[in-house]
Amino acid sequence: MTFHLVRVRSEVHSVHRRHFLGTLAASGVLPRTALSQQAPDVLTAATHRQQILPAGYPETTLWSFDAAFPGRPLRARQGDRLALDVVNDLPQPTAVHWHGLRLDNAMDGVPYLTQAPIQPGETFTYEFDLPDAGTYWYHSHAQSMEQVERGLYGPLIIDEINPPDVDQDLTLVLDDIRLNQDGTIGEFGNFHDLSHAGRIGNLWLANGQIDPAYPIKRGERIRLRLISAANSRIFTLGLAGLEGWIVALDGMPLADPQELPDQITLAPAQRMDLIVDVTTDDDEAFLITFERDGGYAIAHFPVSGAPSPKRAKPDALPANPDFPIDLQNARAATLLIEGGAMGGMRAASVDGEQLGARDLAQRGLFWALNGTAGRPEDPLLDLKLGESVRIGMANDTAFPHAMHLHGVHFAEVLPDGSLGPLRDTILLNPQETREIAFQAHNPGDWLFHCHMLAHHQAGMGTWIRVSA
Ligand code: C2O
Ligand code: CU
């Protein structure tokens, strides 16, 4: 363990002791929900009150699924079919997106692209096959900057037919929520959030709680599924007291598990599956979020049991169905990301009309993709089923963006021409250029947008058509 982490560890101790003493009710593991063919299960979106701030502060009024925040884990087995009636008891229309699933386009949950929004009082039945195992999540895709922040999200876990042998399988949905001292969430869509880094929170949450505790034992091997449900924050995370490997990114297994580095980056909507061994001699281990002024516990793990060394590297998770990318014959496209504060965007087209920066700002639009703000009438690309494509993306802005493509997983084309791991969300730092490639194996109209939800709302969204 490096000196830096040791130093951070002691800060972590003092921070959580100081701020959260007496509020550390152990919440245990998220319950496993069996969900299979027998379903039509019901998921109700409604207003719900929950204690988010430390004890002694007021409760928070959230919008959540089934009166739980995060929504209950939906769990099924690879090859199953998921069937869910989503009931909308919210004061706004909604729709549910199953983030990262390569599913039937009509079930993708994007208002006005794949379905009409579910009006208050209405029900919509989602039903689709689950070809891929892995760690996914579900969240509202209507007014998502507001609805996801208010709590409309939950984990979606698809178990492998032969899952790896572990002692615990823990899911941690990470978030940063912006709350006032009186427990209220406050307003949405101020121009600063829309035109800068998005809505950044002031509290870190794991599974809806401040620094929850998950008891572990030395010698245990744990699968840790990290999901970022944050609106805009890019988490830099580390583990103290646990050592292991990254085995999957955005649900997709790595062909070769990668030794866990001291710091890992989790952009909004990204997931990471870890397999870790409990090796510490201390009585607590931590999941740390690194901030400018040091590391803070976002979750902790009380440790018991006899000392035990790190075990051998785990096997790779079983691969999901493969849709090989034909880079030689791939169609080439480009995506220019412009706008935001301190950017140079002078004008952009909106619904076919060219508008200057002032008029755009008046409409709450601050970002453009290939010169268009907001989802254009025509797709960025109209691809033939089975065709391969490569998209060079240039981030000509002063902010990072987490670009997410629905319906397929893409690979990054690395500088040496090889393909990186499959992902559904890729982070582009300011002024960075990255290229992705994929095979258009899934027919339909697929959204392609920034998952910094304020950026999406303020114009960073386009779409791709795959024609059968
Ligand atoms: Cu997580 Cu367009 O979605
Ligand atoms: Cu963005």
Short mmCIF file of C-alpha atoms and ligand atoms in Angstrom, two decimals:
data_model
loop_
_atom_site.label_atom_id
_atom_site.label_comp_id
_atom_site.label_asym_id
_atom_site.label_seq_id
_atom_site.Cartn_x
_atom_site.Cartn_y
_atom_site.Cartn_z
CA MET A 1 0.00 0.00 0.00
CA THR A 2 1.38 3.40 -0.93
CA PHE A 3 2.18 6.17 1.50
CA HIS A 4 -0.56 8.29 -0.04
CA LEU A 5 -3.26 5.75 0.70
CA VAL A 6 -2.04 5.29 4.27
CA ARG A 7 -2.33 9.01 4.81
CA VAL A 8 -5.77 9.03 3.26
CA ARG A 9 -6.85 6.16 5.45
CA SER A 10 -6.27 8.06 8.64
CA GLU A 11 -8.23 11.01 7.25
CA VAL A 12 -11.01 8.65 6.40
CA HIS A 13 -11.10 7.37 9.96
CA SER A 14 -11.33 10.80 11.45
CA VAL A 15 -13.82 12.09 8.89
CA HIS A 16 -16.40 9.45 9.32
CA ARG A 17 -15.98 9.33 13.07
CA ARG A 18 -16.37 13.07 13.31
CA HIS A 19 -19.35 13.57 11.04
CA PHE A 20 -21.27 10.40 11.21
CA LEU A 21 -20.81 9.00 14.69
CA GLY A 22 -24.00 7.36 15.83
CA THR A 23 -25.59 7.33 12.40
CA LEU A 24 -23.96 4.19 11.13
CA ALA A 25 -26.82 1.75 11.17
CA ALA A 26 -25.51 -1.29 9.34
CA SER A 27 -27.78 -1.78 6.39
CA GLY A 28 -26.53 -5.12 5.18
CA VAL A 29 -26.50 -6.35 1.65
CA LEU A 30 -29.08 -5.29 -0.86
CA PRO A 31 -31.68 -8.04 -0.93
CA ARG A 32 -31.72 -10.41 -3.86
CA THR A 33 -34.92 -10.24 -5.82
CA ALA A 34 -35.74 -13.26 -7.84
CA LEU A 35 -37.18 -12.15 -11.13
CA SER A 36 -37.81 -14.62 -13.86
CA GLN A 37 -40.30 -15.73 -16.45
CA GLN A 38 -43.06 -16.05 -13.83
CA ALA A 39 -43.03 -12.25 -13.45
CA PRO A 40 -45.18 -9.54 -14.62
CA ASP A 41 -43.72 -7.66 -11.73
CA VAL A 42 -44.89 -4.14 -10.90
CA LEU A 43 -42.66 -1.14 -10.33
CA THR A 44 -44.40 2.00 -9.10
CA ALA A 45 -42.83 5.44 -9.47
CA ALA A 46 -44.14 7.74 -6.76
CA THR A 47 -43.27 10.37 -4.18
CA HIS A 48 -41.61 8.97 -1.12
CA ARG A 49 -39.98 10.30 2.05
CA GLN A 50 -36.68 8.99 3.35
CA GLN A 51 -34.04 10.07 5.83
CA ILE A 52 -31.02 11.04 3.75
CA LEU A 53 -29.36 13.70 5.92
CA PRO A 54 -27.83 12.52 9.21
CA ALA A 55 -30.19 11.83 12.13
CA GLY A 56 -31.58 15.02 13.59
CA TYR A 57 -32.05 16.67 10.17
CA PRO A 58 -35.39 16.59 8.32
CA GLU A 59 -36.36 13.81 5.92
CA THR A 60 -36.16 14.33 2.16
CA THR A 61 -39.07 14.05 -0.24
CA LEU A 62 -37.85 11.91 -3.13
CA TRP A 63 -39.35 10.38 -6.23
CA SER A 64 -38.55 6.71 -6.22
CA PHE A 65 -39.49 3.26 -7.44
CA ASP A 66 -41.51 1.12 -5.02
CA ALA A 67 -40.98 3.51 -2.10
CA ALA A 68 -37.27 2.73 -1.89
CA PHE A 69 -34.21 4.79 -2.71
CA PRO A 70 -32.39 3.46 -4.61
CA GLY A 71 -35.11 1.37 -6.22
CA ARG A 72 -35.01 -2.29 -5.24
CA PRO A 73 -32.43 -4.38 -7.08
CA LEU A 74 -33.98 -6.06 -10.10
CA ARG A 75 -32.23 -9.35 -10.52
CA ALA A 76 -32.56 -11.97 -13.21
CA ARG A 77 -30.53 -14.65 -14.92
CA GLN A 78 -28.87 -14.33 -18.28
CA GLY A 79 -31.24 -15.70 -20.91
CA ASP A 80 -34.35 -14.83 -18.89
CA ARG A 81 -37.04 -12.45 -20.03
CA LEU A 82 -37.89 -9.45 -17.88
CA ALA A 83 -41.50 -8.28 -17.68
CA LEU A 84 -42.43 -5.26 -15.60
CA ASP A 85 -45.44 -3.00 -15.39
CA VAL A 86 -44.21 0.49 -14.59
CA VAL A 87 -46.94 2.50 -12.89
CA ASN A 88 -46.54 6.27 -12.92
CA ASP A 89 -47.86 7.85 -9.72
CA LEU A 90 -45.61 10.89 -10.15
CA PRO A 91 -46.76 14.43 -10.87
CA GLN A 92 -44.82 14.30 -14.20
CA PRO A 93 -44.68 11.99 -17.22
CA THR A 94 -41.89 9.43 -16.99
CA ALA A 95 -40.23 6.51 -18.81
CA VAL A 96 -37.71 3.91 -17.68
CA HIS A 97 -34.41 3.18 -19.41
CA TRP A 98 -32.51 -0.06 -18.74
CA HIS A 99 -29.04 1.36 -18.96
CA GLY A 100 -26.51 -0.81 -20.77
CA LEU A 101 -28.87 -3.57 -21.85
CA ARG A 102 -28.71 -4.56 -25.50
CA LEU A 103 -32.45 -4.91 -25.69
CA ASP A 104 -35.41 -4.53 -28.00
CA ASN A 105 -35.50 -0.89 -29.13
CA ALA A 106 -39.19 -0.43 -28.33
CA MET A 107 -38.36 -1.16 -24.64
CA ASP A 108 -35.47 1.31 -24.38
CA GLY A 109 -37.49 3.95 -22.52
CA VAL A 110 -36.59 7.13 -24.40
CA PRO A 111 -39.57 9.53 -24.61
CA TYR A 112 -40.52 10.53 -28.16
CA LEU A 113 -37.78 8.33 -29.66
CA THR A 114 -38.82 4.84 -28.59
CA GLN A 115 -42.10 5.42 -26.73
CA ALA A 116 -44.62 8.00 -25.63
CA PRO A 117 -43.90 9.09 -22.05
CA ILE A 118 -45.96 7.34 -19.38
CA GLN A 119 -48.44 9.96 -18.22
CA PRO A 120 -49.33 10.34 -14.52
CA GLY A 121 -51.80 7.59 -13.66
CA GLU A 122 -50.76 5.43 -16.60
CA THR A 123 -48.93 2.11 -16.76
CA PHE A 124 -46.46 0.89 -19.37
CA THR A 125 -45.37 -2.73 -19.71
CA TYR A 126 -41.71 -3.32 -20.39
CA GLU A 127 -40.84 -6.79 -21.57
CA PHE A 128 -37.56 -7.91 -23.09
CA ASP A 129 -34.97 -10.66 -23.31
CA LEU A 130 -31.73 -10.52 -21.36
CA PRO A 131 -28.92 -11.82 -23.58
CA ASP A 132 -26.11 -10.37 -21.45
CA ALA A 133 -25.01 -11.00 -17.89
CA GLY A 134 -23.55 -8.17 -15.84
CA THR A 135 -24.09 -5.06 -13.76
CA TYR A 136 -26.59 -2.59 -15.19
CA TRP A 137 -29.03 -0.07 -13.77
CA TYR A 138 -32.45 1.30 -14.48
CA HIS A 139 -33.41 4.94 -14.29
CA SER A 140 -35.93 7.45 -15.45
CA HIS A 141 -35.21 8.82 -18.91
CA ALA A 142 -37.80 11.61 -18.79
CA GLN A 143 -36.64 14.98 -17.43
CA SER A 144 -33.75 12.86 -16.23
CA MET A 145 -31.74 15.71 -14.77
CA GLU A 146 -34.56 16.17 -12.30
CA GLN A 147 -36.06 12.67 -12.06
CA VAL A 148 -32.77 10.80 -11.53
CA GLU A 149 -31.64 13.38 -8.98
CA ARG A 150 -34.94 12.97 -7.12
CA GLY A 151 -34.23 9.25 -6.82
CA LEU A 152 -35.70 7.39 -9.79
CA TYR A 153 -33.00 4.77 -10.23
CA GLY A 154 -32.01 1.31 -9.06
CA PRO A 155 -29.57 -1.54 -9.78
CA LEU A 156 -30.28 -4.15 -12.44
CA ILE A 157 -28.18 -7.27 -12.00
CA ILE A 158 -28.13 -10.06 -14.55
CA ASP A 159 -26.48 -13.17 -13.13
CA GLU A 160 -24.20 -15.33 -15.23
CA ILE A 161 -25.43 -18.86 -15.84
CA ASN A 162 -22.24 -19.95 -14.04
CA PRO A 163 -21.41 -17.07 -11.70
CA PRO A 164 -17.92 -16.82 -10.17
CA ASP A 165 -17.46 -18.37 -6.74
CA VAL A 166 -17.49 -15.54 -4.18
CA ASP A 167 -18.46 -15.26 -0.52
CA GLN A 168 -20.43 -12.04 -0.94
CA ASP A 169 -21.92 -10.25 -3.91
CA LEU A 170 -22.35 -6.60 -2.95
CA THR A 171 -23.87 -3.85 -5.06
CA LEU A 172 -23.01 -0.24 -4.25
CA VAL A 173 -24.95 2.37 -6.18
CA LEU A 174 -23.02 5.60 -5.75
CA ASP A 175 -24.50 9.05 -6.03
CA ASP A 176 -23.94 12.60 -4.99
CA ILE A 177 -27.10 14.43 -4.16
CA ARG A 178 -27.47 18.16 -3.64
CA LEU A 179 -29.57 18.76 -0.56
CA ASN A 180 -30.37 21.83 1.46
CA GLN A 181 -30.03 21.74 5.26
CA ASP A 182 -33.80 21.40 5.55
CA GLY A 183 -33.64 18.18 3.50
CA THR A 184 -35.13 19.66 0.32
CA ILE A 185 -33.62 19.04 -3.10
CA GLY A 186 -34.19 22.56 -4.32
CA GLU A 187 -34.53 23.84 -7.84
CA PHE A 188 -33.40 22.36 -11.13
CA GLY A 189 -32.02 23.77 -14.32
CA ASN A 190 -30.19 26.87 -13.17
CA PHE A 191 -28.02 28.12 -16.02
CA HIS A 192 -24.82 27.54 -14.10
CA ASP A 193 -25.48 23.79 -13.84
CA LEU A 194 -26.57 23.64 -17.47
CA SER A 195 -23.56 25.48 -18.86
CA HIS A 196 -20.76 24.30 -16.54
CA ALA A 197 -20.02 20.90 -14.98
CA GLY A 198 -23.66 19.94 -14.37
CA ARG A 199 -25.48 19.41 -11.11
CA ILE A 200 -22.78 18.44 -8.61
CA GLY A 201 -24.00 17.24 -5.22
CA ASN A 202 -22.92 18.09 -1.70
CA LEU A 203 -23.37 14.64 -0.12
CA TRP A 204 -21.98 11.30 -1.23
CA LEU A 205 -24.34 8.37 -0.98
CA ALA A 206 -23.89 4.63 -1.33
CA ASN A 207 -27.21 2.82 -1.69
CA GLY A 208 -28.98 5.99 -0.58
CA GLN A 209 -27.04 6.32 2.67
CA ILE A 210 -24.16 8.37 3.96
CA ASP A 211 -21.23 6.02 4.54
CA PRO A 212 -23.17 2.76 5.09
CA ALA A 213 -21.48 -0.28 6.69
CA TYR A 214 -21.14 -3.74 5.12
CA PRO A 215 -19.58 -6.32 7.49
CA ILE A 216 -16.93 -8.57 5.93
CA LYS A 217 -14.54 -11.28 7.12
CA ARG A 218 -10.83 -11.76 6.49
CA GLY A 219 -10.31 -14.49 3.93
CA GLU A 220 -13.56 -13.67 2.13
CA ARG A 221 -13.64 -13.05 -1.59
CA ILE A 222 -16.16 -10.38 -2.51
CA ARG A 223 -17.69 -9.32 -5.78
CA LEU A 224 -18.21 -5.59 -5.58
CA ARG A 225 -20.48 -4.04 -8.18
CA LEU A 226 -20.00 -0.28 -8.37
CA ILE A 227 -22.63 1.74 -10.21
CA SER A 228 -22.52 5.52 -10.58
CA ALA A 229 -25.96 7.10 -10.55
CA ALA A 230 -24.50 10.58 -10.10
CA ASN A 231 -25.93 13.34 -12.28
CA SER A 232 -22.55 14.78 -13.20
CA ARG A 233 -19.83 14.02 -10.66
CA ILE A 234 -16.88 11.96 -11.88
CA PHE A 235 -15.89 9.75 -8.97
CA THR A 236 -12.24 8.96 -8.32
CA LEU A 237 -12.42 5.96 -6.04
CA GLY A 238 -10.07 3.72 -4.14
CA LEU A 239 -10.27 0.76 -1.79
CA ALA A 240 -8.37 0.57 1.48
CA GLY A 241 -8.06 -2.86 3.10
CA LEU A 242 -9.34 -4.77 0.07
CA GLU A 243 -7.17 -5.94 -2.81
CA GLY A 244 -8.19 -7.44 -6.08
CA TRP A 245 -9.07 -7.10 -9.73
CA ILE A 246 -11.37 -5.33 -12.13
CA VAL A 247 -13.38 -8.05 -13.87
CA ALA A 248 -15.98 -6.08 -15.85
CA LEU A 249 -16.65 -2.57 -17.15
CA ASP A 250 -20.19 -1.33 -17.88
CA GLY A 251 -21.45 -4.89 -17.45
CA MET A 252 -19.09 -6.44 -19.98
CA PRO A 253 -16.44 -8.91 -18.74
CA LEU A 254 -12.78 -8.06 -19.29
CA ALA A 255 -11.06 -10.82 -21.25
CA ASP A 256 -8.26 -10.61 -18.71
CA PRO A 257 -9.03 -9.31 -15.20
CA GLN A 258 -6.94 -6.25 -14.41
CA GLU A 259 -5.13 -5.68 -11.12
CA LEU A 260 -7.02 -3.02 -9.18
CA PRO A 261 -5.06 0.25 -9.27
CA ASP A 262 -4.91 2.68 -6.32
CA GLN A 263 -7.44 4.95 -8.00
CA ILE A 264 -10.26 4.17 -10.39
CA THR A 265 -12.49 6.58 -12.29
CA LEU A 266 -16.23 6.14 -12.47
CA ALA A 267 -18.01 8.65 -14.67
CA PRO A 268 -21.80 9.13 -14.49
CA ALA A 269 -23.64 5.92 -15.52
CA GLN A 270 -20.48 3.80 -15.64
CA ARG A 271 -20.17 0.53 -13.75
CA MET A 272 -17.24 -1.51 -12.58
CA ASP A 273 -17.27 -5.08 -11.25
CA LEU A 274 -14.46 -5.92 -8.87
CA ILE A 275 -13.43 -9.19 -7.26
CA VAL A 276 -11.54 -8.39 -4.08
CA ASP A 277 -10.03 -10.29 -1.17
CA VAL A 278 -10.26 -9.10 2.43
CA THR A 279 -6.61 -8.84 3.42
CA THR A 280 -6.43 -6.01 5.93
CA ASP A 281 -5.21 -6.35 9.52
CA ASP A 282 -7.32 -3.33 10.51
CA ASP A 283 -10.83 -3.61 11.85
CA GLU A 284 -12.31 -1.62 8.98
CA ALA A 285 -11.89 -1.38 5.22
CA PHE A 286 -13.13 1.51 3.10
CA LEU A 287 -14.42 2.58 -0.26
CA ILE A 288 -12.92 6.04 -0.59
CA THR A 289 -13.89 8.94 -2.80
CA PHE A 290 -10.90 11.17 -3.51
CA GLU A 291 -11.74 14.84 -3.44
CA ARG A 292 -9.51 17.89 -3.78
CA ASP A 293 -8.89 18.02 -0.04
CA GLY A 294 -8.33 14.32 0.57
CA GLY A 295 -10.11 10.99 0.73
CA TYR A 296 -13.48 10.37 2.36
CA ALA A 297 -15.28 7.14 3.14
CA ILE A 298 -18.29 6.69 0.86
CA ALA A 299 -18.90 3.23 2.39
CA HIS A 300 -17.06 1.17 4.96
CA PHE A 301 -16.66 -2.47 5.84
CA PRO A 302 -16.25 -3.59 9.48
CA VAL A 303 -13.76 -6.49 9.36
CA SER A 304 -13.63 -9.61 11.52
CA GLY A 305 -11.97 -13.04 11.32
CA ALA A 306 -8.46 -14.45 11.21
CA PRO A 307 -5.74 -12.95 8.94
CA SER A 308 -5.65 -14.27 5.42
CA PRO A 309 -3.51 -13.47 2.34
CA LYS A 310 -4.70 -12.32 -1.05
CA ARG A 311 -5.74 -15.27 -3.18
CA ALA A 312 -4.91 -16.15 -6.79
CA LYS A 313 -6.18 -14.04 -9.66
CA PRO A 314 -9.78 -14.93 -10.55
CA ASP A 315 -10.75 -16.33 -13.93
CA ALA A 316 -12.34 -13.94 -16.40
CA LEU A 317 -16.13 -13.81 -16.20
CA PRO A 318 -17.84 -15.80 -18.96
CA ALA A 319 -18.02 -13.66 -22.13
CA ASN A 320 -21.33 -12.23 -23.33
CA PRO A 321 -22.44 -12.74 -26.95
CA ASP A 322 -19.86 -11.18 -29.27
CA PHE A 323 -20.61 -8.88 -32.21
CA PRO A 324 -17.19 -8.51 -33.82
CA ILE A 325 -16.18 -5.13 -35.17
CA ASP A 326 -14.83 -5.04 -38.73
CA LEU A 327 -12.50 -2.08 -38.35
CA GLN A 328 -11.03 -2.47 -41.88
CA ASN A 329 -14.38 -1.93 -43.55
CA ALA A 330 -15.96 0.26 -40.90
CA ARG A 331 -17.78 3.40 -41.95
CA ALA A 332 -16.09 6.48 -40.45
CA ALA A 333 -17.94 9.34 -38.80
CA THR A 334 -17.05 12.23 -36.55
CA LEU A 335 -18.73 13.89 -33.60
CA LEU A 336 -17.74 17.41 -32.60
CA ILE A 337 -18.70 18.38 -29.05
CA GLU A 338 -18.98 22.13 -28.58
CA GLY A 339 -20.37 24.66 -26.17
CA GLY A 340 -20.51 25.38 -22.47
CA ALA A 341 -19.03 28.16 -20.44
CA MET A 342 -15.54 29.19 -21.60
CA GLY A 343 -16.25 27.46 -24.91
CA GLY A 344 -16.26 28.96 -28.36
CA MET A 345 -19.73 28.02 -29.59
CA ARG A 346 -21.25 30.97 -31.48
CA ALA A 347 -24.28 29.33 -33.02
CA ALA A 348 -26.04 26.02 -33.43
CA SER A 349 -29.01 24.64 -35.27
CA VAL A 350 -32.20 23.85 -33.36
CA ASP A 351 -35.02 22.09 -35.18
CA GLY A 352 -33.42 23.14 -38.48
CA GLU A 353 -33.12 26.80 -37.50
CA GLN A 354 -29.72 28.46 -36.96
CA LEU A 355 -29.61 30.31 -33.63
CA GLY A 356 -26.94 32.50 -32.04
CA ALA A 357 -25.54 31.88 -28.55
CA ARG A 358 -27.94 34.37 -26.92
CA ASP A 359 -31.05 32.78 -28.37
CA LEU A 360 -29.72 29.34 -27.49
CA ALA A 361 -29.11 30.40 -23.88
CA GLN A 362 -32.62 31.80 -23.68
CA ARG A 363 -33.90 28.32 -24.51
CA GLY A 364 -31.56 26.75 -21.95
CA LEU A 365 -29.36 25.29 -24.69
CA PHE A 366 -25.60 25.48 -24.14
CA TRP A 367 -24.11 22.48 -25.96
CA ALA A 368 -24.07 21.16 -29.50
CA LEU A 369 -23.11 17.93 -31.25
CA ASN A 370 -21.99 18.46 -34.84
CA GLY A 371 -23.48 21.94 -34.75
CA THR A 372 -26.93 20.92 -33.53
CA ALA A 373 -28.31 21.61 -30.07
CA GLY A 374 -30.93 19.14 -28.89
CA ARG A 375 -31.96 15.90 -30.58
CA PRO A 376 -32.03 16.49 -34.34
CA GLU A 377 -34.79 15.34 -36.64
CA ASP A 378 -32.37 13.20 -38.66
CA PRO A 379 -30.04 10.66 -37.09
CA LEU A 380 -26.31 11.25 -36.83
CA LEU A 381 -25.91 7.97 -38.74
CA ASP A 382 -28.26 5.64 -40.56
CA LEU A 383 -26.55 2.26 -40.38
CA LYS A 384 -27.33 -1.05 -41.98
CA LEU A 385 -27.82 -3.92 -39.58
CA GLY A 386 -24.48 -5.67 -39.09
CA GLU A 387 -22.45 -2.76 -40.43
CA SER A 388 -19.37 -1.65 -38.46
CA VAL A 389 -18.75 2.01 -37.76
CA ARG A 390 -16.06 4.11 -36.12
CA ILE A 391 -16.81 7.50 -34.64
CA GLY A 392 -14.04 9.94 -33.85
CA MET A 393 -15.19 12.23 -31.05
CA ALA A 394 -13.57 15.58 -30.32
CA ASN A 395 -14.37 17.37 -27.07
CA ASP A 396 -13.84 21.02 -27.99
CA THR A 397 -15.11 22.29 -24.63
CA ALA A 398 -13.70 23.18 -21.23
CA PHE A 399 -15.61 20.36 -19.46
CA PRO A 400 -15.49 16.56 -19.35
CA HIS A 401 -18.36 14.61 -20.94
CA ALA A 402 -19.54 11.02 -20.40
CA MET A 403 -20.87 9.96 -23.79
CA HIS A 404 -23.38 7.11 -23.68
CA LEU A 405 -24.71 5.13 -26.62
CA HIS A 406 -27.88 3.11 -26.18
CA GLY A 407 -28.48 -0.37 -27.55
CA VAL A 408 -24.92 -1.54 -28.24
CA HIS A 409 -21.57 -1.63 -26.50
CA PHE A 410 -18.64 0.00 -28.28
CA ALA A 411 -14.91 -0.46 -28.02
CA GLU A 412 -12.44 2.36 -27.97
CA VAL A 413 -10.03 2.38 -30.91
CA LEU A 414 -6.73 2.84 -29.09
CA PRO A 415 -3.85 4.91 -30.53
CA ASP A 416 -2.06 1.72 -31.70
CA GLY A 417 -5.18 0.67 -33.63
CA SER A 418 -6.22 -2.09 -31.25
CA LEU A 419 -9.63 -2.20 -29.59
CA GLY A 420 -10.12 -1.49 -25.89
CA PRO A 421 -12.71 -3.14 -23.63
CA LEU A 422 -16.40 -2.92 -24.44
CA ARG A 423 -18.23 -0.04 -22.75
CA ASP A 424 -21.51 1.82 -23.03
CA THR A 425 -20.28 5.12 -21.56
CA ILE A 426 -16.92 6.79 -22.25
CA LEU A 427 -15.42 9.80 -20.53
CA LEU A 428 -13.83 12.51 -22.67
CA ASN A 429 -11.76 15.05 -20.80
CA PRO A 430 -11.65 18.68 -21.96
CA GLN A 431 -10.05 19.03 -25.39
CA GLU A 432 -9.64 15.27 -25.65
CA THR A 433 -10.21 13.23 -28.81
CA ARG A 434 -11.28 9.58 -28.60
CA GLU A 435 -12.50 7.14 -31.21
CA ILE A 436 -15.06 4.40 -30.63
CA ALA A 437 -16.18 1.56 -32.88
CA PHE A 438 -19.02 -0.93 -32.82
CA GLN A 439 -21.02 -3.31 -34.93
CA ALA A 440 -24.59 -2.12 -35.51
CA HIS A 441 -26.08 -5.46 -34.48
CA ASN A 442 -29.23 -4.15 -32.83
CA PRO A 443 -31.93 -2.59 -35.02
CA GLY A 444 -33.73 0.55 -33.94
CA ASP A 445 -33.32 4.22 -33.04
CA TRP A 446 -30.65 4.60 -30.38
CA LEU A 447 -29.96 7.70 -28.35
CA PHE A 448 -26.36 8.93 -28.12
CA HIS A 449 -25.87 11.58 -25.47
CA CYS A 450 -23.85 13.01 -22.64
CA HIS A 451 -24.76 11.33 -19.33
CA MET A 452 -23.98 14.51 -17.43
CA LEU A 453 -27.72 14.95 -17.23
CA ALA A 454 -27.68 18.75 -17.22
CA HIS A 455 -25.63 18.67 -20.42
CA HIS A 456 -28.09 16.34 -22.07
CA GLN A 457 -30.94 18.61 -21.07
CA ALA A 458 -28.99 21.61 -22.41
CA GLY A 459 -28.51 20.14 -25.87
CA MET A 460 -25.98 17.26 -25.83
CA GLY A 461 -28.01 14.53 -27.44
CA THR A 462 -28.24 12.94 -30.86
CA TRP A 463 -29.27 9.51 -32.15
CA ILE A 464 -28.29 6.70 -34.46
CA ARG A 465 -30.59 4.59 -36.60
CA VAL A 466 -29.85 0.94 -37.30
CA SER A 467 -32.07 -0.26 -40.12
CA ALA A 468 -32.85 -3.95 -40.44
CU1 C2O B 1 -28.45 5.97 -18.60
CU2 C2O B 1 -29.70 7.64 -22.07
O1 C2O B 1 -29.10 6.79 -20.34
CU CU B 2 -21.49 16.57 -20.99
#
